[in-house]
PDB file of C-alpha atoms in Angstrom:
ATOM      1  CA  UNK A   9      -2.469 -17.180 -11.241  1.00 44.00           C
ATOM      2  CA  UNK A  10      -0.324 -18.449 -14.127  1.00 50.00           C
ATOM      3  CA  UNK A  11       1.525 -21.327 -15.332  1.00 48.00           C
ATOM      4  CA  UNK A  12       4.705 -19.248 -16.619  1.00 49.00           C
ATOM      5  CA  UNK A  13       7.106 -16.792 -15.346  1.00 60.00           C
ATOM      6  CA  UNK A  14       7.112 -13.241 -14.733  1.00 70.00           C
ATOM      7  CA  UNK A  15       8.557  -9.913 -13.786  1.00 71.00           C
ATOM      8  CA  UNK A  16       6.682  -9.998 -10.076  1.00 72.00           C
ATOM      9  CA  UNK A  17       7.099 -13.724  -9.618  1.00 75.00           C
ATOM     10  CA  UNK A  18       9.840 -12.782  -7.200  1.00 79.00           C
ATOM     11  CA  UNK A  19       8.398  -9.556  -5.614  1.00 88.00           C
ATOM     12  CA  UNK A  20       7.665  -9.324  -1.760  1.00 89.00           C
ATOM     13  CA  UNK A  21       3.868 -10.068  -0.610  1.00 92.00           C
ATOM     14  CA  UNK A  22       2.021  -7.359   0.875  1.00 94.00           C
ATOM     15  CA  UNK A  23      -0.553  -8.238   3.410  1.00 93.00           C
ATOM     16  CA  UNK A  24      -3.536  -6.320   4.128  1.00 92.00           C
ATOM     17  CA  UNK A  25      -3.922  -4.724   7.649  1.00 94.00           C
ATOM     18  CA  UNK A  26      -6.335  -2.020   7.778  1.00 96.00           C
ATOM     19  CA  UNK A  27      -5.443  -0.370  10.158  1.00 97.00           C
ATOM     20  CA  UNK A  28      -1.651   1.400  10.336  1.00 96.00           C
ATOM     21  CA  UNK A  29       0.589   2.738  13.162  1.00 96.00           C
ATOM     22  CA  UNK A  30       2.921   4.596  11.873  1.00 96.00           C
ATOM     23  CA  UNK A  31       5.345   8.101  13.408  1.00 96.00           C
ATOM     24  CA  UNK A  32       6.294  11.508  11.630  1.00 96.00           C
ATOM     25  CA  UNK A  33       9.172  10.634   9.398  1.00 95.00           C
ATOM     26  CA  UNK A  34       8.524   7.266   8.911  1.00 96.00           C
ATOM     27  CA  UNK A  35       7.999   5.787   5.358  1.00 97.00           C
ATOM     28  CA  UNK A  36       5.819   2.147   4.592  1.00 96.00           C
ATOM     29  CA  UNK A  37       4.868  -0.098   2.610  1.00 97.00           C
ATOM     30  CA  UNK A  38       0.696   0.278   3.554  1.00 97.00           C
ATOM     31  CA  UNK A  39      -1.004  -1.725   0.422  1.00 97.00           C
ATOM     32  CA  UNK A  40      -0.668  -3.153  -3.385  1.00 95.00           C
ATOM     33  CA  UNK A  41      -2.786  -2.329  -5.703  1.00 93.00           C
ATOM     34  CA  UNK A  42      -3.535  -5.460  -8.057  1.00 89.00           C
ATOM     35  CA  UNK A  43      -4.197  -5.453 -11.357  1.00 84.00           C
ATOM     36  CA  UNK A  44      -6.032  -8.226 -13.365  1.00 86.00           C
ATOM     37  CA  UNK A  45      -5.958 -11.740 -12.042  1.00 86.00           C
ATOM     38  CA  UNK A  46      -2.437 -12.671 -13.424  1.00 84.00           C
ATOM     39  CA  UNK A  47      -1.800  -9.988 -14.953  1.00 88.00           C
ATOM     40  CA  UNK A  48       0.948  -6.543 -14.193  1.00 89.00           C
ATOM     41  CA  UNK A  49      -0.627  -3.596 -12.388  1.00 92.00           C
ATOM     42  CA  UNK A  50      -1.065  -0.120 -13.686  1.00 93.00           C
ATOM     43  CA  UNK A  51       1.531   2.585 -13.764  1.00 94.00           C
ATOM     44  CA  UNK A  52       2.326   4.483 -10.917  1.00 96.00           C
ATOM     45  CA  UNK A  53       1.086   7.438 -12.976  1.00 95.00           C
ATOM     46  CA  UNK A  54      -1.849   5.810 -12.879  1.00 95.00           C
ATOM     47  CA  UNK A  55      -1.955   4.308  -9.099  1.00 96.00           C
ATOM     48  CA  UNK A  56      -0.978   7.998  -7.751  1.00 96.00           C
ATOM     49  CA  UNK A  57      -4.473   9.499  -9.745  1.00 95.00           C
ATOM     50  CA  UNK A  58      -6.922   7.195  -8.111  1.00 94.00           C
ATOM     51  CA  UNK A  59      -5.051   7.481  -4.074  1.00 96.00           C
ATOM     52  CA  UNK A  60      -6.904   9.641  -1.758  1.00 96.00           C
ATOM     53  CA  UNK A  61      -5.154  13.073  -0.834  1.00 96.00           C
ATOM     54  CA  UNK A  62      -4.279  13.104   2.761  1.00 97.00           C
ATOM     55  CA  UNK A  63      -3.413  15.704   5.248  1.00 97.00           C
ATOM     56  CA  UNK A  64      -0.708  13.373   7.393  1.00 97.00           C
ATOM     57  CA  UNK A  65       1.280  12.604   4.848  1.00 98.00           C
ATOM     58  CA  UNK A  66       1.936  11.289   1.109  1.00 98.00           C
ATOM     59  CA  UNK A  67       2.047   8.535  -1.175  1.00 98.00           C
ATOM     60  CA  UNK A  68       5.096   6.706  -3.626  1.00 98.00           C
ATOM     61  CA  UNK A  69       5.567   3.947  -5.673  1.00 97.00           C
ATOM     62  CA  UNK A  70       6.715   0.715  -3.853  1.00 96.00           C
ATOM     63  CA  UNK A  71       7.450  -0.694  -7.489  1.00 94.00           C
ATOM     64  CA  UNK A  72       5.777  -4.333  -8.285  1.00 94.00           C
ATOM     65  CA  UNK A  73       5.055  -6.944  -5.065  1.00 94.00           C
ATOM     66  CA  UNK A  74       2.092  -9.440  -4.999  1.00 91.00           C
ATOM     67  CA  UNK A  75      -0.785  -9.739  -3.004  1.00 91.00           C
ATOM     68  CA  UNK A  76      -3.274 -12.276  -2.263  1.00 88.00           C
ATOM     69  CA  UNK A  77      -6.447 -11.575  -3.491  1.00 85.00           C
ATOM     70  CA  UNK A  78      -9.964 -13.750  -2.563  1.00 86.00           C
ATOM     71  CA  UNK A  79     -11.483 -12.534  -6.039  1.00 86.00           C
ATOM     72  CA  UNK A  80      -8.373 -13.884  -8.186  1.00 84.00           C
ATOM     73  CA  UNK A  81      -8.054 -16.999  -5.587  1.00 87.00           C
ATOM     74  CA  UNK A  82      -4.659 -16.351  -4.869  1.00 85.00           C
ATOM     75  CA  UNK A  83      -1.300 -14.187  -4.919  1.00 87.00           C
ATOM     76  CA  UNK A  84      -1.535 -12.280  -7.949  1.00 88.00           C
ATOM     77  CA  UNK A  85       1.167  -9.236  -9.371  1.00 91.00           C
ATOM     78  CA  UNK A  86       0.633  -5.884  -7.723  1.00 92.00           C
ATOM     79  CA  UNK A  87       2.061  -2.461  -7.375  1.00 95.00           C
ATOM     80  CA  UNK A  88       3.223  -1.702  -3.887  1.00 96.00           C
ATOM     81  CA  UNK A  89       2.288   2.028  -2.221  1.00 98.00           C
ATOM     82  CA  UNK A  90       4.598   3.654   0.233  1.00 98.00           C
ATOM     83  CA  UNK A  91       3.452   6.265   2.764  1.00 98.00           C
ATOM     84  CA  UNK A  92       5.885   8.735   4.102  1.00 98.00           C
ATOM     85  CA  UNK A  93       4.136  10.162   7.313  1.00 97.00           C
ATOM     86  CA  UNK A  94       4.347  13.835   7.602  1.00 97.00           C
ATOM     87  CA  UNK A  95       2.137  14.913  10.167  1.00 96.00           C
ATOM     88  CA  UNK A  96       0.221  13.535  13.243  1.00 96.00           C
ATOM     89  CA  UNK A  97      -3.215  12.762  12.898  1.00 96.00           C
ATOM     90  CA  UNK A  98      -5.653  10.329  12.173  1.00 97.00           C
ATOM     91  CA  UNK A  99      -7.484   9.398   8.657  1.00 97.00           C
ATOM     92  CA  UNK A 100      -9.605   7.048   6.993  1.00 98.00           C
ATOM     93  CA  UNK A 101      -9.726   6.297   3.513  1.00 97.00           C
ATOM     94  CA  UNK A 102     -10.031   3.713   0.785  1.00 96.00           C
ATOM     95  CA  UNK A 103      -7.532   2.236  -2.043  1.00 93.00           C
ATOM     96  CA  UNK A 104      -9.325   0.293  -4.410  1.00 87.00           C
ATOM     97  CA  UNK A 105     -12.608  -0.671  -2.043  1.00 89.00           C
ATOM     98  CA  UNK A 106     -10.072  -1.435   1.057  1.00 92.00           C
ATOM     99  CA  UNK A 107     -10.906   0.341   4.147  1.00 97.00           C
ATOM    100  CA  UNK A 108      -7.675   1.956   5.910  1.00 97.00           C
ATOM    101  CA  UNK A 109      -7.622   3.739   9.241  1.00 98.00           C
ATOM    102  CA  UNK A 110      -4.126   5.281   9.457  1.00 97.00           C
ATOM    103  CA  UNK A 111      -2.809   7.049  12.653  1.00 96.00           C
ATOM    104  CA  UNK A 112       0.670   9.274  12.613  1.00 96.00           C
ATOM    105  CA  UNK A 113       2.103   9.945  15.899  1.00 95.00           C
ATOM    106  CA  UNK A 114       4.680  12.768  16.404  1.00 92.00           C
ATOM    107  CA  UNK A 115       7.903  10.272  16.962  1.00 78.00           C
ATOM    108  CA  UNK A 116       9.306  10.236  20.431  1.00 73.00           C
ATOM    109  CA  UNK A 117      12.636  11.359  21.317  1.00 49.00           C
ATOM    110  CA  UNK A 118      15.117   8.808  22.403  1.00 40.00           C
ATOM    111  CA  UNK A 119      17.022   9.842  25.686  1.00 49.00           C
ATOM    112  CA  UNK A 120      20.799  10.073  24.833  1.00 52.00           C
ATOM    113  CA  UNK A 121      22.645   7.522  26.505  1.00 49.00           C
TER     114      UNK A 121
END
């Protein structure tokens, strides 16, 4: 994406699965949200305006990760989203023209042993 160093040359890749598992309590990396071929992404700030507002849960700031992208032929700089599941349910919903189908399960109790 660019012949020099930068500040997300080092960051964890975030893969794209559309659809998400996750239980109450639980917090994930889900997606990254790229910027310009090459270049940094936006500001949280600016990330956290443009996510959808769901019912099971909420979003964060994963801080700056890469993802591959087809349109920029490659891994290019990104800002990772968390989601901290709340509540069960099930929700679809896009993040920058991806298609997510996210389902929160109440978590199950682990027998004491």
């Amino acid at each position: 994406w660019r012949p020099w160093g930068g500040p997300a040359d080092n960051a964890p890749v975030v893969s794209y699965r559309p659809e998400v598992k996750m239980v109450v309590g639980e917090s994930r990396v889900i997606h990254a949200e790229r910027g310009d071929c090459g270049k940094l992404p936006r500001d949280w700030r600016e990330v956290a305006g443009a996510l959808p507002v769901l019912h099971t849960g909420t979003f964060s700031d994963g801080g700056l990760a890469r993802r591959n992208s087809k349109f920029c032929k490659g891994q290019t700089p990104a800002r990772a989203i968390v989601f901290t599941a709340e509540r069960p349910g099930v929700e679809e919903f896009f993040i920058q023209g991806d298609f997510f189908k996210l389902t929160v399960a109440e978590a199950e109790e682990v027998p004491d042993t």
